[in-house]
Amino acid sequence: MNTIYDLEKLTWKSEYNIGNLQIDNEHQKLFMLAKKALHASEISDEKKEKTQLKLIINDLCTYVGTHFSNEQKFMQRIKYPHYDEHKILHDNMLKTLATLLNEINNLEIQEIQKKLCEFIDEYFVRHIILEDKKIHLWQTPLDELRKTFGWKNIYSVNNSKIDQEHKQLFDIAKMAFVSVDDEHRSEKIKEVLVDLYDYMKTHFQHEEKYMEEINYPRLEEHKLIHKEIIKTLNTFVKDLPKIEVDFFEKELARMIDIVLVQHIIQEDRKIILWHQAQSE
């Protein structure tokens, strides 16, 4: 396969589970189908490769449709509050697969590979790990969330300095889950948010300096993402007086586990992979 893709991304990990056996099993099967599609690109005969890819993408499209239907029923059953937004993501991804299937005969094999990798990154990496994770957070009791919240090895970008700062961000956020008496809870929350905000800005400065040093071509785009994360945190701070204290911890977990983790997995990893490719 001419398009470089990290197959480690398609290794199923327990962190991907959302707590529903059927949905989790379907996610695992989707990972297997995606791996099969990528391995089909090892066929040396381009005509056979294209035929094989078309069959696998057709199977993937059919199974994704079935899985989305089951996942939507599950979200309705647990009264998931972001059902409508989640369904739109499902619809868009089905359209993407259907378009690829319709266009496959008119595309060069490299273009098929590229579009397939983009879809796998968008769905198998981003959607399952991040969007479906929101479902998991919604149905996870707060006591359990306190025990499981924190840094996971899956978040590593394989750069010791950046990984260490990411871990520190999680350690700061985790302080929000430390039990204190009701009289001091609001004070504790404010302290955690101030520390998180300060350290996040420091980390982003370090990361931007690193990108400048290696001449990362998407530096300006990455800076905009940093600004958006800071803006999200600011909005969260402004909304704090409206949030019930008992609900705050879950909202903080959602913000960190989705906004920050999305940034780590989707964007920071791109920096490291790009730098590694330049060094080869």
CSV table of C-alpha atoms in Angstrom, one decimal:
chain,number,residue,atom,x,y,z
A,1,MET,CA,0.0,0.0,0.0
A,2,ASN,CA,1.5,3.3,-1.1
A,3,THR,CA,-0.4,5.3,1.5
A,4,ILE,CA,1.3,5.1,4.9
A,5,TYR,CA,-1.1,4.1,7.7
A,6,ASP,CA,-0.4,3.2,11.2
A,7,LEU,CA,-2.1,-0.2,11.7
A,8,GLU,CA,-1.5,0.2,15.5
A,9,LYS,CA,-4.5,2.5,15.4
A,10,LEU,CA,-6.7,-0.5,14.4
A,11,THR,CA,-5.6,-2.6,17.3
A,12,TRP,CA,-8.6,-2.9,19.6
A,13,LYS,CA,-8.0,-1.6,23.2
A,14,SER,CA,-10.2,-1.9,26.2
A,15,GLU,CA,-10.3,2.0,26.4
A,16,TYR,CA,-12.5,1.9,23.3
A,17,ASN,CA,-15.3,0.1,25.1
A,18,ILE,CA,-18.5,2.2,25.8
A,19,GLY,CA,-20.0,-0.3,28.2
A,20,ASN,CA,-22.5,-2.0,25.9
A,21,LEU,CA,-21.5,-5.5,24.9
A,22,GLN,CA,-23.3,-5.5,21.5
A,23,ILE,CA,-22.0,-2.1,20.5
A,24,ASP,CA,-18.4,-2.9,21.7
A,25,ASN,CA,-18.4,-6.2,19.7
A,26,GLU,CA,-19.7,-4.4,16.6
A,27,HIS,CA,-16.9,-1.9,17.0
A,28,GLN,CA,-14.3,-4.7,17.1
A,29,LYS,CA,-15.8,-6.2,13.9
A,30,LEU,CA,-15.5,-2.8,12.2
A,31,PHE,CA,-11.8,-2.7,13.2
A,32,MET,CA,-11.4,-6.2,11.6
A,33,LEU,CA,-13.1,-5.1,8.4
A,34,ALA,CA,-11.0,-1.9,8.2
A,35,LYS,CA,-7.8,-4.0,8.6
A,36,LYS,CA,-8.9,-6.3,5.9
A,37,ALA,CA,-9.5,-3.4,3.5
A,38,LEU,CA,-6.0,-2.0,4.2
A,39,HIS,CA,-4.4,-5.4,3.7
A,40,ALA,CA,-6.2,-5.8,0.4
A,41,SER,CA,-3.9,-3.1,-0.9
A,42,GLU,CA,-0.9,-5.5,-0.6
A,43,ILE,CA,-2.2,-7.2,-3.8
A,44,SER,CA,0.3,-6.5,-6.6
A,45,ASP,CA,-2.2,-6.6,-9.5
A,46,GLU,CA,-4.0,-3.2,-9.5
A,47,LYS,CA,-7.2,-4.6,-11.2
A,48,LYS,CA,-7.5,-7.4,-8.6
A,49,GLU,CA,-6.7,-4.9,-5.9
A,50,LYS,CA,-9.5,-2.5,-7.0
A,51,THR,CA,-12.0,-5.4,-7.2
A,52,GLN,CA,-11.1,-6.7,-3.8
A,53,LEU,CA,-11.2,-3.2,-2.3
A,54,LYS,CA,-14.7,-2.7,-3.8
A,55,LEU,CA,-16.0,-5.9,-2.2
A,56,ILE,CA,-14.5,-5.0,1.2
A,57,ILE,CA,-15.8,-1.4,1.1
A,58,ASN,CA,-19.2,-2.7,0.2
A,59,ASP,CA,-19.1,-5.1,3.2
A,60,LEU,CA,-17.9,-2.3,5.4
A,61,CYS,CA,-20.7,0.0,4.2
A,62,THR,CA,-23.4,-2.6,4.9
A,63,TYR,CA,-22.0,-3.4,8.3
A,64,VAL,CA,-21.5,0.2,9.3
A,65,GLY,CA,-25.2,0.9,8.4
A,66,THR,CA,-26.3,-2.0,10.6
A,67,HIS,CA,-24.0,-0.9,13.4
A,68,PHE,CA,-25.2,2.7,13.3
A,69,SER,CA,-28.8,1.6,13.5
A,70,ASN,CA,-28.1,-0.5,16.6
A,71,GLU,CA,-26.1,2.3,18.2
A,72,GLN,CA,-28.9,4.8,17.6
A,73,LYS,CA,-31.4,2.4,19.2
A,74,PHE,CA,-29.1,2.1,22.2
A,75,MET,CA,-28.8,5.9,22.5
A,76,GLN,CA,-32.5,6.3,22.4
A,77,ARG,CA,-32.9,3.6,25.0
A,78,ILE,CA,-30.6,5.4,27.5
A,79,LYS,CA,-32.1,8.8,26.5
A,80,TYR,CA,-28.7,10.1,25.3
A,81,PRO,CA,-29.1,14.0,25.1
A,82,HIS,CA,-26.8,14.4,22.1
A,83,TYR,CA,-28.6,11.8,19.9
A,84,ASP,CA,-29.5,14.2,17.1
A,85,GLU,CA,-25.9,15.5,16.6
A,86,HIS,CA,-24.6,11.9,16.8
A,87,LYS,CA,-27.0,10.7,14.2
A,88,ILE,CA,-25.9,13.5,11.8
A,89,LEU,CA,-22.3,12.2,12.1
A,90,HIS,CA,-23.6,8.7,11.3
A,91,ASP,CA,-25.4,9.9,8.2
A,92,ASN,CA,-22.4,11.9,7.0
A,93,MET,CA,-20.1,8.9,7.3
A,94,LEU,CA,-22.5,6.6,5.5
A,95,LYS,CA,-22.7,9.2,2.6
A,96,THR,CA,-18.9,9.2,2.5
A,97,LEU,CA,-18.6,5.5,2.2
A,98,ALA,CA,-21.4,5.3,-0.4
A,99,THR,CA,-19.7,8.0,-2.4
A,100,LEU,CA,-16.4,6.2,-2.3
A,101,LEU,CA,-18.2,3.0,-3.4
A,102,ASN,CA,-19.9,4.8,-6.4
A,103,GLU,CA,-16.7,6.4,-7.5
A,104,ILE,CA,-14.3,3.5,-7.0
A,105,ASN,CA,-14.1,2.5,-10.7
A,106,ASN,CA,-13.2,6.0,-11.8
A,107,LEU,CA,-10.5,6.6,-9.2
A,108,GLU,CA,-6.8,5.7,-9.3
A,109,ILE,CA,-5.8,3.1,-6.7
A,110,GLN,CA,-3.8,5.7,-4.7
A,111,GLU,CA,-6.8,7.9,-4.4
A,112,ILE,CA,-9.0,5.0,-3.2
A,113,GLN,CA,-6.3,4.2,-0.6
A,114,LYS,CA,-6.1,7.8,0.5
A,115,LYS,CA,-9.9,8.2,0.8
A,116,LEU,CA,-10.2,4.9,2.7
A,117,CYS,CA,-7.5,5.9,5.1
A,118,GLU,CA,-9.2,9.3,5.7
A,119,PHE,CA,-12.5,7.5,6.4
A,120,ILE,CA,-10.8,5.1,8.8
A,121,ASP,CA,-9.1,8.0,10.6
A,122,GLU,CA,-12.4,9.9,10.8
A,123,TYR,CA,-14.5,7.0,12.0
A,124,PHE,CA,-12.4,4.3,13.6
A,125,VAL,CA,-10.0,6.7,15.4
A,126,ARG,CA,-12.1,9.8,15.9
A,127,HIS,CA,-15.7,8.6,16.1
A,128,ILE,CA,-15.2,5.5,18.2
A,129,ILE,CA,-12.6,6.9,20.5
A,130,LEU,CA,-14.1,10.3,20.9
A,131,GLU,CA,-17.8,10.6,19.9
A,132,ASP,CA,-18.8,7.2,21.2
A,133,LYS,CA,-16.8,7.9,24.3
A,134,LYS,CA,-19.3,10.7,25.0
A,135,ILE,CA,-22.0,8.0,25.3
A,136,HIS,CA,-19.8,6.1,27.7
A,137,LEU,CA,-19.3,9.2,29.9
A,138,TRP,CA,-23.1,10.0,29.8
A,139,GLN,CA,-24.0,6.6,31.3
A,140,THR,CA,-21.0,6.2,33.6
A,141,PRO,CA,-21.9,6.8,37.3
A,142,LEU,CA,-19.9,9.6,38.9
A,143,ASP,CA,-18.2,7.3,41.5
A,144,GLU,CA,-16.9,5.1,38.7
A,145,LEU,CA,-15.8,8.1,36.7
A,146,ARG,CA,-13.7,9.3,39.6
A,147,LYS,CA,-11.9,5.9,39.6
A,148,THR,CA,-11.3,5.7,35.9
A,149,PHE,CA,-10.6,9.3,34.9
A,150,GLY,CA,-7.0,10.0,33.9
A,151,TRP,CA,-4.2,9.5,31.5
A,152,LYS,CA,-4.2,6.3,29.4
A,153,ASN,CA,-1.3,4.9,27.3
A,154,ILE,CA,-3.5,5.2,24.2
A,155,TYR,CA,-3.1,9.0,24.5
A,156,SER,CA,0.7,8.8,24.0
A,157,VAL,CA,2.1,10.6,20.9
A,158,ASN,CA,5.5,8.9,21.5
A,159,ASN,CA,7.3,12.1,22.4
A,160,SER,CA,8.4,12.0,26.1
A,161,LYS,CA,8.3,15.8,26.7
A,162,ILE,CA,4.8,16.3,25.1
A,163,ASP,CA,3.5,13.1,26.7
A,164,GLN,CA,4.7,14.3,30.1
A,165,GLU,CA,2.9,17.6,29.8
A,166,HIS,CA,-0.2,15.9,28.6
A,167,LYS,CA,-0.1,13.7,31.7
A,168,GLN,CA,0.3,16.7,33.9
A,169,LEU,CA,-2.8,18.2,32.4
A,170,PHE,CA,-4.8,15.1,33.4
A,171,ASP,CA,-3.2,15.1,36.9
A,172,ILE,CA,-4.4,18.7,37.3
A,173,ALA,CA,-7.9,17.9,36.1
A,174,LYS,CA,-8.1,14.9,38.3
A,175,MET,CA,-7.8,17.1,41.4
A,176,ALA,CA,-11.4,18.1,40.7
A,177,PHE,CA,-12.4,14.6,41.7
A,178,VAL,CA,-10.7,14.8,45.1
A,179,SER,CA,-13.4,14.8,47.8
A,180,VAL,CA,-13.7,17.8,50.1
A,181,ASP,CA,-16.6,19.0,52.3
A,182,ASP,CA,-19.4,20.9,50.7
A,183,GLU,CA,-18.2,24.2,52.1
A,184,HIS,CA,-14.9,24.0,50.2
A,185,ARG,CA,-16.1,22.4,46.9
A,186,SER,CA,-16.6,25.6,45.0
A,187,GLU,CA,-13.2,26.9,46.1
A,188,LYS,CA,-11.6,23.7,45.0
A,189,ILE,CA,-13.3,23.8,41.6
A,190,LYS,CA,-12.0,27.4,41.0
A,191,GLU,CA,-8.5,26.4,42.0
A,192,VAL,CA,-8.5,23.4,39.6
A,193,LEU,CA,-9.8,25.5,36.7
A,194,VAL,CA,-7.2,28.2,37.3
A,195,ASP,CA,-4.4,25.7,37.4
A,196,LEU,CA,-5.7,23.8,34.4
A,197,TYR,CA,-6.0,27.0,32.4
A,198,ASP,CA,-2.5,28.3,33.3
A,199,TYR,CA,-0.8,25.0,32.6
A,200,MET,CA,-2.6,24.4,29.3
A,201,LYS,CA,-1.5,27.8,28.1
A,202,THR,CA,2.1,27.0,29.1
A,203,HIS,CA,1.9,23.6,27.4
A,204,PHE,CA,0.6,25.1,24.2
A,205,GLN,CA,3.4,27.6,24.1
A,206,HIS,CA,6.0,24.8,24.5
A,207,GLU,CA,4.2,22.8,21.7
A,208,GLU,CA,4.1,25.8,19.4
A,209,LYS,CA,7.8,26.4,19.9
A,210,TYR,CA,8.5,22.8,19.1
A,211,MET,CA,6.5,23.0,15.9
A,212,GLU,CA,8.5,26.1,14.9
A,213,GLU,CA,11.8,24.3,15.6
A,214,ILE,CA,10.9,21.4,13.3
A,215,ASN,CA,9.2,23.7,10.6
A,216,TYR,CA,5.9,21.9,11.0
A,217,PRO,CA,3.8,22.9,7.9
A,218,ARG,CA,0.5,23.1,9.7
A,219,LEU,CA,1.7,25.3,12.6
A,220,GLU,CA,-0.8,28.1,12.0
A,221,GLU,CA,-3.7,25.7,11.7
A,222,HIS,CA,-2.6,24.0,15.0
A,223,LYS,CA,-2.3,27.4,16.7
A,224,LEU,CA,-6.0,28.1,15.8
A,225,ILE,CA,-6.9,24.7,17.5
A,226,HIS,CA,-5.1,25.8,20.6
A,227,LYS,CA,-7.0,29.1,20.7
A,228,GLU,CA,-10.3,27.2,20.3
A,229,ILE,CA,-9.5,24.9,23.2
A,230,ILE,CA,-8.6,27.9,25.4
A,231,LYS,CA,-11.9,29.5,24.3
A,232,THR,CA,-13.8,26.4,25.2
A,233,LEU,CA,-12.2,26.4,28.7
A,234,ASN,CA,-13.1,30.1,29.1
A,235,THR,CA,-16.7,29.4,28.2
A,236,PHE,CA,-16.7,26.5,30.7
A,237,VAL,CA,-15.4,28.9,33.4
A,238,LYS,CA,-18.1,31.5,32.5
A,239,ASP,CA,-20.8,28.9,32.7
A,240,LEU,CA,-19.6,27.6,36.0
A,241,PRO,CA,-22.1,29.6,38.2
A,242,LYS,CA,-24.9,28.0,36.2
A,243,ILE,CA,-23.6,24.4,36.7
A,244,GLU,CA,-24.7,22.4,39.7
A,245,VAL,CA,-21.6,21.4,41.7
A,246,ASP,CA,-22.6,17.7,41.5
A,247,PHE,CA,-22.7,18.0,37.7
A,248,PHE,CA,-19.5,19.9,37.4
A,249,GLU,CA,-17.2,16.9,37.8
A,250,LYS,CA,-18.9,15.1,35.0
A,251,GLU,CA,-18.8,18.1,32.8
A,252,LEU,CA,-15.1,18.6,33.4
A,253,ALA,CA,-14.4,15.0,32.6
A,254,ARG,CA,-16.4,15.4,29.4
A,255,MET,CA,-14.5,18.5,28.4
A,256,ILE,CA,-11.0,17.0,29.1
A,257,ASP,CA,-11.7,13.6,27.8
A,258,ILE,CA,-13.3,14.9,24.6
A,259,VAL,CA,-11.7,18.3,23.8
A,260,LEU,CA,-8.2,17.6,25.1
A,261,VAL,CA,-8.0,14.0,24.1
A,262,GLN,CA,-9.4,14.8,20.7
A,263,HIS,CA,-6.5,17.3,20.3
A,264,ILE,CA,-3.9,14.8,21.5
A,265,ILE,CA,-5.1,11.9,19.3
A,266,GLN,CA,-6.0,13.8,16.2
A,267,GLU,CA,-3.6,16.7,16.1
A,268,ASP,CA,-0.6,16.3,18.3
A,269,ARG,CA,0.0,12.8,16.9
A,270,LYS,CA,0.2,14.4,13.4
A,271,ILE,CA,3.1,16.5,14.5
A,272,ILE,CA,5.1,13.5,15.7
A,273,LEU,CA,4.3,11.4,12.7
A,274,TRP,CA,5.2,14.2,10.3
A,275,HIS,CA,8.5,14.8,12.1
A,276,GLN,CA,9.3,11.1,12.1
A,277,ALA,CA,8.6,10.9,8.4
A,278,GLN,CA,11.1,13.8,7.8
A,279,SER,CA,13.8,12.0,9.7
A,280,GLU,CA,13.6,8.8,7.7
